[in-house]
Amino acid sequence: MRIVLARIDDRFIHGQVTVGWGQQLRPNHIILANNEIAADSWQCRVYRSSVAPSIRVSILSTSEAAATLRAVREQTGDGATGLLLTGNPQDMLFLHRHGRSLAEVNVGGMHYQPGKQELLPFVYVDDRDVAAFRAFLASGTLLQARQVPGARTTLIEERLLRDVERRL
Amino acid sequence: MIQGLVVTHGSLGAELVRVVESIVGTVEGLTALSNQGRSALDLTAELQERLAATDAGLVLFIDDYGGSCANAAQLACRDRSRAVILCGVNLAMLLGFVTWRDTLDLEELARRLVDKGREAIARVGTRGRD
């Protein structure tokens, strides 16, 4: 499986993913890695329901998702194109370390929560998020903040992280 | 009285409610909520609060099926029988809602609003072209 997009988005499967990125990149498999959703059949049903039937959807715990990524790592010629989704940078970092090394991660939406500060208008972070972003940068992963295809990409770099850290 | 909540992307819902009021005058119990700046969890929690404050029933009008608003509505309404979710909101549905909600029960109202919304979508001006 080739990963066409690894995206951090706390809205998980929604229009920007299925319509925006989906129509641009045409993935045939969406892997959503989230422990809470994977453990709740109702949430699984809601998130599955909005995806076209031609696209396979796997909703997995982070450890199951990492195992899946390891298992399909060598099968480069299987024609599978995967869109990998997590709700936060910690889960994506787990997949990066235990599933498959990611050269690029798309930061698509981390909305405001109490205790978080604005890094970008659609990216709010706390100490744990900053630490996860730093770990990605340290391993050479490019962090591209962009909500939808065609929008301007902002690279999340150390300078931005230092700026926001002063406000935390 | 059955309440209505228009849950949409951007300010679409607020504008729809404003236009309804410009047509029929001030309307009680019809409000808008935007997904802007809200995570799936936040939007779901906000909808759960609105649901808890409604005893006569609530119609959730959503702009687009498959979007974050529709997802949050389904997650929030999981255990609620006093709420219905209608996707594809248009002006005709909201006008139907303020006209009928006092005389119909929630189920019948939902059915009529779906019909009304669908009927409002029509190609016009094609007479004579067959």
Short mmCIF file of C-alpha atoms in Angstrom, two decimals:
data_model
loop_
_atom_site.label_atom_id
_atom_site.label_comp_id
_atom_site.label_asym_id
_atom_site.label_seq_id
_atom_site.Cartn_x
_atom_site.Cartn_y
_atom_site.Cartn_z
CA MET A 1 0.00 0.00 0.00
CA ARG A 2 1.17 3.44 -0.92
CA ILE A 3 0.15 6.15 1.57
CA VAL A 4 -1.05 9.10 -0.52
CA LEU A 5 -1.83 11.26 2.51
CA ALA A 6 -1.17 11.00 6.24
CA ARG A 7 -3.42 13.59 7.86
CA ILE A 8 -4.00 14.89 11.38
CA ASP A 9 -7.60 16.10 11.60
CA ASP A 10 -9.80 16.15 14.71
CA ARG A 11 -12.93 16.03 12.54
CA PHE A 12 -11.71 12.70 11.16
CA ILE A 13 -13.73 11.68 8.08
CA HIS A 14 -15.61 14.73 6.74
CA GLY A 15 -15.98 16.85 3.61
CA GLN A 16 -12.40 18.17 3.44
CA VAL A 17 -11.18 14.57 3.53
CA THR A 18 -13.70 12.72 1.37
CA VAL A 19 -14.47 15.47 -1.14
CA GLY A 20 -11.41 17.76 -0.94
CA TRP A 21 -8.47 15.37 -0.66
CA GLY A 22 -10.42 12.31 -1.77
CA GLN A 23 -11.22 13.65 -5.23
CA GLN A 24 -7.69 14.97 -5.68
CA LEU A 25 -5.77 11.89 -4.54
CA ARG A 26 -8.30 9.11 -5.19
CA PRO A 27 -7.35 6.83 -2.29
CA ASN A 28 -9.01 3.41 -2.35
CA HIS A 29 -8.51 2.76 1.36
CA ILE A 30 -9.05 5.09 4.31
CA ILE A 31 -7.39 4.02 7.56
CA LEU A 32 -8.69 5.92 10.58
CA ALA A 33 -6.58 5.25 13.67
CA ASN A 34 -8.33 6.24 16.89
CA ASN A 35 -8.78 4.14 20.02
CA GLU A 36 -12.05 5.71 21.12
CA ILE A 37 -13.81 5.51 17.75
CA ALA A 38 -12.53 2.00 17.04
CA ALA A 39 -14.02 0.80 20.34
CA ASP A 40 -17.48 2.25 19.63
CA SER A 41 -19.56 0.64 16.87
CA TRP A 42 -21.92 3.61 16.63
CA GLN A 43 -19.10 6.07 15.99
CA CYS A 44 -17.61 3.65 13.46
CA ARG A 45 -20.94 3.51 11.67
CA VAL A 46 -21.30 7.29 11.56
CA TYR A 47 -17.81 7.83 10.14
CA ARG A 48 -18.11 4.97 7.66
CA SER A 49 -21.48 6.11 6.39
CA SER A 50 -20.18 9.15 4.55
CA VAL A 51 -17.56 7.35 2.47
CA ALA A 52 -18.28 6.17 -1.07
CA PRO A 53 -18.75 2.38 -1.26
CA SER A 54 -15.82 2.07 -3.67
CA ILE A 55 -13.42 3.12 -0.90
CA ARG A 56 -12.50 0.64 1.80
CA VAL A 57 -12.61 2.03 5.34
CA SER A 58 -10.67 0.54 8.25
CA ILE A 59 -11.27 2.05 11.67
CA LEU A 60 -8.61 0.69 13.97
CA SER A 61 -6.97 1.27 17.32
CA THR A 62 -3.56 2.91 16.97
CA SER A 63 -1.77 -0.37 17.72
CA GLU A 64 -3.90 -2.27 15.17
CA ALA A 65 -3.25 0.46 12.61
CA ALA A 66 0.50 0.30 13.24
CA ALA A 67 0.40 -3.49 12.80
CA THR A 68 -1.56 -3.10 9.55
CA LEU A 69 0.95 -0.57 8.23
CA ARG A 70 3.82 -2.92 9.07
CA ALA A 71 2.05 -5.84 7.39
CA VAL A 72 1.40 -4.04 4.12
CA ARG A 73 4.73 -2.21 4.06
CA GLU A 74 6.39 -4.54 1.58
CA GLN A 75 3.41 -4.89 -0.73
CA THR A 76 4.19 -1.91 -2.91
CA GLY A 77 2.67 -3.40 -6.02
CA ASP A 78 -0.75 -4.19 -4.58
CA GLY A 79 -2.36 -1.11 -6.13
CA ALA A 80 -3.67 0.05 -2.77
CA THR A 81 -3.59 3.78 -2.09
CA GLY A 82 -4.14 4.65 1.53
CA LEU A 83 -5.28 7.80 3.26
CA LEU A 84 -4.16 7.63 6.86
CA LEU A 85 -6.04 9.69 9.45
CA THR A 86 -5.53 10.44 13.12
CA GLY A 87 -7.15 13.01 15.40
CA ASN A 88 -3.94 14.29 16.97
CA PRO A 89 -0.17 14.38 16.43
CA GLN A 90 0.54 11.87 19.23
CA ASP A 91 -1.38 9.12 17.44
CA MET A 92 0.30 9.94 14.12
CA LEU A 93 3.71 9.87 15.81
CA PHE A 94 2.88 6.42 17.19
CA LEU A 95 2.13 5.20 13.65
CA HIS A 96 5.30 6.86 12.34
CA ARG A 97 7.39 5.03 14.95
CA HIS A 98 5.61 1.68 15.12
CA GLY A 99 3.86 1.38 11.76
CA ARG A 100 5.57 3.09 8.89
CA SER A 101 8.03 5.94 8.69
CA LEU A 102 6.29 8.98 7.16
CA ALA A 103 8.25 11.46 5.05
CA GLU A 104 5.36 13.97 5.10
CA VAL A 105 2.43 14.57 7.41
CA ASN A 106 -0.48 16.83 6.53
CA VAL A 107 -1.75 18.87 9.48
CA GLY A 108 -5.34 19.51 8.47
CA GLY A 109 -7.26 20.56 11.55
CA MET A 110 -6.60 20.78 15.28
CA HIS A 111 -9.35 22.98 16.64
CA TYR A 112 -9.36 25.13 19.76
CA GLN A 113 -9.61 23.46 23.13
CA PRO A 114 -9.05 25.02 26.56
CA GLY A 115 -5.33 25.16 27.32
CA LYS A 116 -4.30 25.26 23.67
CA GLN A 117 -2.76 28.17 21.83
CA GLU A 118 -3.00 29.15 18.18
CA LEU A 119 -0.15 27.98 15.99
CA LEU A 120 -2.16 28.66 12.82
CA PRO A 121 -5.84 29.60 12.45
CA PHE A 122 -6.78 25.91 12.11
CA VAL A 123 -4.03 24.48 14.32
CA TYR A 124 -4.19 24.88 18.12
CA VAL A 125 -1.58 23.15 20.24
CA ASP A 126 -0.54 22.36 23.80
CA ASP A 127 2.80 21.14 25.19
CA ARG A 128 2.16 17.55 24.14
CA ASP A 129 1.36 18.59 20.56
CA VAL A 130 4.51 20.71 20.36
CA ALA A 131 6.57 17.79 21.66
CA ALA A 132 5.05 15.45 19.05
CA PHE A 133 5.70 17.95 16.24
CA ARG A 134 9.32 18.31 17.42
CA ALA A 135 9.76 14.54 17.38
CA PHE A 136 8.54 14.48 13.77
CA LEU A 137 10.94 17.27 12.80
CA ALA A 138 13.81 15.49 14.55
CA SER A 139 13.18 12.41 12.43
CA GLY A 140 13.13 14.43 9.23
CA THR A 141 9.38 14.40 8.57
CA LEU A 142 7.95 17.39 6.74
CA LEU A 143 4.94 18.85 8.59
CA GLN A 144 2.67 20.52 6.06
CA ALA A 145 -0.25 22.48 7.46
CA ARG A 146 -2.97 22.67 4.84
CA GLN A 147 -6.72 22.12 5.13
CA VAL A 148 -7.59 21.42 1.51
CA PRO A 149 -5.78 20.85 -1.81
CA GLY A 150 -4.81 24.07 -3.51
CA ALA A 151 -4.70 26.08 -0.28
CA ARG A 152 -1.39 27.64 0.72
CA THR A 153 0.82 25.24 2.64
CA THR A 154 2.55 26.40 5.80
CA LEU A 155 5.49 24.33 6.95
CA ILE A 156 5.46 23.78 10.70
CA GLU A 157 9.04 24.42 11.74
CA GLU A 158 11.00 24.98 14.94
CA ARG A 159 10.61 28.76 14.75
CA LEU A 160 6.80 28.47 14.77
CA LEU A 161 6.92 25.98 17.62
CA ARG A 162 9.14 28.29 19.70
CA ASP A 163 6.77 31.20 19.07
CA VAL A 164 3.73 29.32 20.26
CA GLU A 165 5.60 27.77 23.18
CA ARG A 166 6.21 31.21 24.69
CA ARG A 167 2.44 31.64 24.91
CA LEU A 168 1.72 28.26 26.52
CA MET B 1 -42.86 23.95 20.79
CA ILE B 2 -40.62 21.94 18.48
CA GLN B 3 -37.26 23.69 18.14
CA GLY B 4 -35.11 23.96 15.04
CA LEU B 5 -31.33 24.20 14.86
CA VAL B 6 -29.54 24.81 11.57
CA VAL B 7 -26.04 23.33 11.77
CA THR B 8 -23.78 24.27 8.90
CA HIS B 9 -20.38 25.20 7.58
CA GLY B 10 -19.46 28.88 7.91
CA SER B 11 -22.32 31.33 8.32
CA LEU B 12 -24.68 29.51 5.96
CA GLY B 13 -27.07 28.57 8.80
CA ALA B 14 -27.15 32.03 10.36
CA GLU B 15 -27.94 33.53 6.96
CA LEU B 16 -30.73 31.02 6.30
CA VAL B 17 -32.33 31.84 9.66
CA ARG B 18 -31.93 35.57 8.99
CA VAL B 19 -33.63 35.21 5.61
CA VAL B 20 -36.49 33.15 7.11
CA GLU B 21 -37.06 35.99 9.59
CA SER B 22 -36.97 38.55 6.80
CA ILE B 23 -39.83 36.64 5.18
CA VAL B 24 -42.05 35.65 8.11
CA GLY B 25 -40.91 38.01 10.87
CA THR B 26 -39.26 37.11 14.17
CA VAL B 27 -39.21 33.37 14.79
CA GLU B 28 -38.78 31.73 18.18
CA GLY B 29 -36.88 28.51 18.62
CA LEU B 30 -35.06 28.50 15.30
CA THR B 31 -31.35 29.13 15.67
CA ALA B 32 -28.09 28.43 13.85
CA LEU B 33 -24.82 26.84 14.85
CA SER B 34 -21.61 26.87 12.82
CA ASN B 35 -18.90 24.21 12.78
CA GLN B 36 -16.30 26.93 12.34
CA GLY B 37 -13.40 26.51 14.74
CA ARG B 38 -14.90 23.40 16.31
CA SER B 39 -13.56 19.88 16.47
CA ALA B 40 -15.90 16.90 16.04
CA LEU B 41 -15.93 16.43 19.83
CA ASP B 42 -16.72 20.09 20.57
CA LEU B 43 -19.52 20.27 18.03
CA THR B 44 -21.01 17.03 19.34
CA ALA B 45 -20.86 18.30 22.94
CA GLU B 46 -22.50 21.59 21.95
CA LEU B 47 -25.32 19.72 20.18
CA GLN B 48 -25.81 17.47 23.20
CA GLU B 49 -26.29 20.56 25.37
CA ARG B 50 -28.91 21.93 22.99
CA LEU B 51 -30.68 18.57 22.92
CA ALA B 52 -30.77 18.38 26.72
CA ALA B 53 -32.45 21.80 26.82
CA THR B 54 -35.24 20.72 24.47
CA ASP B 55 -38.21 18.69 25.66
CA ALA B 56 -40.73 19.20 22.85
CA GLY B 57 -38.44 17.84 20.17
CA LEU B 58 -35.70 19.21 17.99
CA VAL B 59 -35.17 19.22 14.24
CA LEU B 60 -31.51 19.45 13.27
CA PHE B 61 -31.14 20.91 9.80
CA ILE B 62 -27.73 20.05 8.30
CA ASP B 63 -26.19 21.46 5.14
CA ASP B 64 -24.31 18.46 3.79
CA TYR B 65 -24.52 14.76 4.50
CA GLY B 66 -21.07 13.33 5.18
CA GLY B 67 -19.62 16.53 6.59
CA SER B 68 -18.56 17.29 10.14
CA CYS B 69 -21.98 18.80 10.98
CA ALA B 70 -23.82 15.64 9.92
CA ASN B 71 -21.31 13.45 11.77
CA ALA B 72 -21.66 15.48 14.98
CA ALA B 73 -25.47 15.47 14.71
CA GLN B 74 -25.54 11.68 14.43
CA LEU B 75 -23.11 11.27 17.32
CA ALA B 76 -25.09 13.68 19.51
CA CYS B 77 -28.47 12.11 18.71
CA ARG B 78 -27.34 8.57 19.40
CA ASP B 79 -29.80 7.95 22.26
CA ARG B 80 -32.38 10.62 21.55
CA SER B 81 -35.76 9.86 20.11
CA ARG B 82 -36.90 13.48 20.44
CA ALA B 83 -34.64 14.67 17.67
CA VAL B 84 -34.59 14.22 13.92
CA ILE B 85 -31.72 15.01 11.57
CA LEU B 86 -32.46 16.33 8.10
CA CYS B 87 -29.58 16.87 5.66
CA GLY B 88 -29.59 19.14 2.62
CA VAL B 89 -31.34 22.07 4.29
CA ASN B 90 -32.85 24.67 2.01
CA LEU B 91 -35.03 27.74 2.49
CA ALA B 92 -38.25 25.91 1.59
CA MET B 93 -37.69 23.40 4.38
CA LEU B 94 -37.18 26.13 6.97
CA LEU B 95 -40.30 27.98 5.83
CA GLY B 96 -42.21 24.69 6.04
CA PHE B 97 -40.82 24.16 9.51
CA VAL B 98 -42.05 27.47 10.93
CA THR B 99 -45.42 26.95 9.22
CA TRP B 100 -46.13 23.37 10.34
CA ARG B 101 -44.33 22.73 13.61
CA ASP B 102 -47.28 23.72 15.81
CA THR B 103 -49.74 21.37 14.13
CA LEU B 104 -47.72 18.22 13.36
CA ASP B 105 -45.91 15.73 15.54
CA LEU B 106 -42.15 15.36 15.10
CA GLU B 107 -42.28 12.31 12.81
CA GLU B 108 -44.92 13.72 10.50
CA LEU B 109 -43.16 17.09 10.46
CA ALA B 110 -39.88 15.42 9.44
CA ARG B 111 -41.59 13.53 6.64
CA ARG B 112 -43.29 16.65 5.29
CA LEU B 113 -40.07 18.67 5.45
CA VAL B 114 -38.13 16.10 3.43
CA ASP B 115 -40.85 16.16 0.76
CA LYS B 116 -40.96 19.94 0.82
CA GLY B 117 -37.19 20.24 0.48
CA ARG B 118 -37.12 17.86 -2.46
CA GLU B 119 -40.03 19.56 -4.22
CA ALA B 120 -38.20 22.87 -3.93
CA ILE B 121 -35.45 21.60 -6.20
CA ALA B 122 -36.68 21.97 -9.75
CA ARG B 123 -35.51 23.06 -13.14
CA VAL B 124 -37.68 25.92 -14.33
CA GLY B 125 -38.15 27.86 -17.53
CA THR B 126 -38.05 24.82 -19.79
CA ARG B 127 -41.69 25.01 -20.97
CA GLY B 128 -42.03 24.30 -24.68
CA ARG B 129 -38.68 22.53 -24.90
CA ASP B 130 -40.27 19.23 -23.93
#
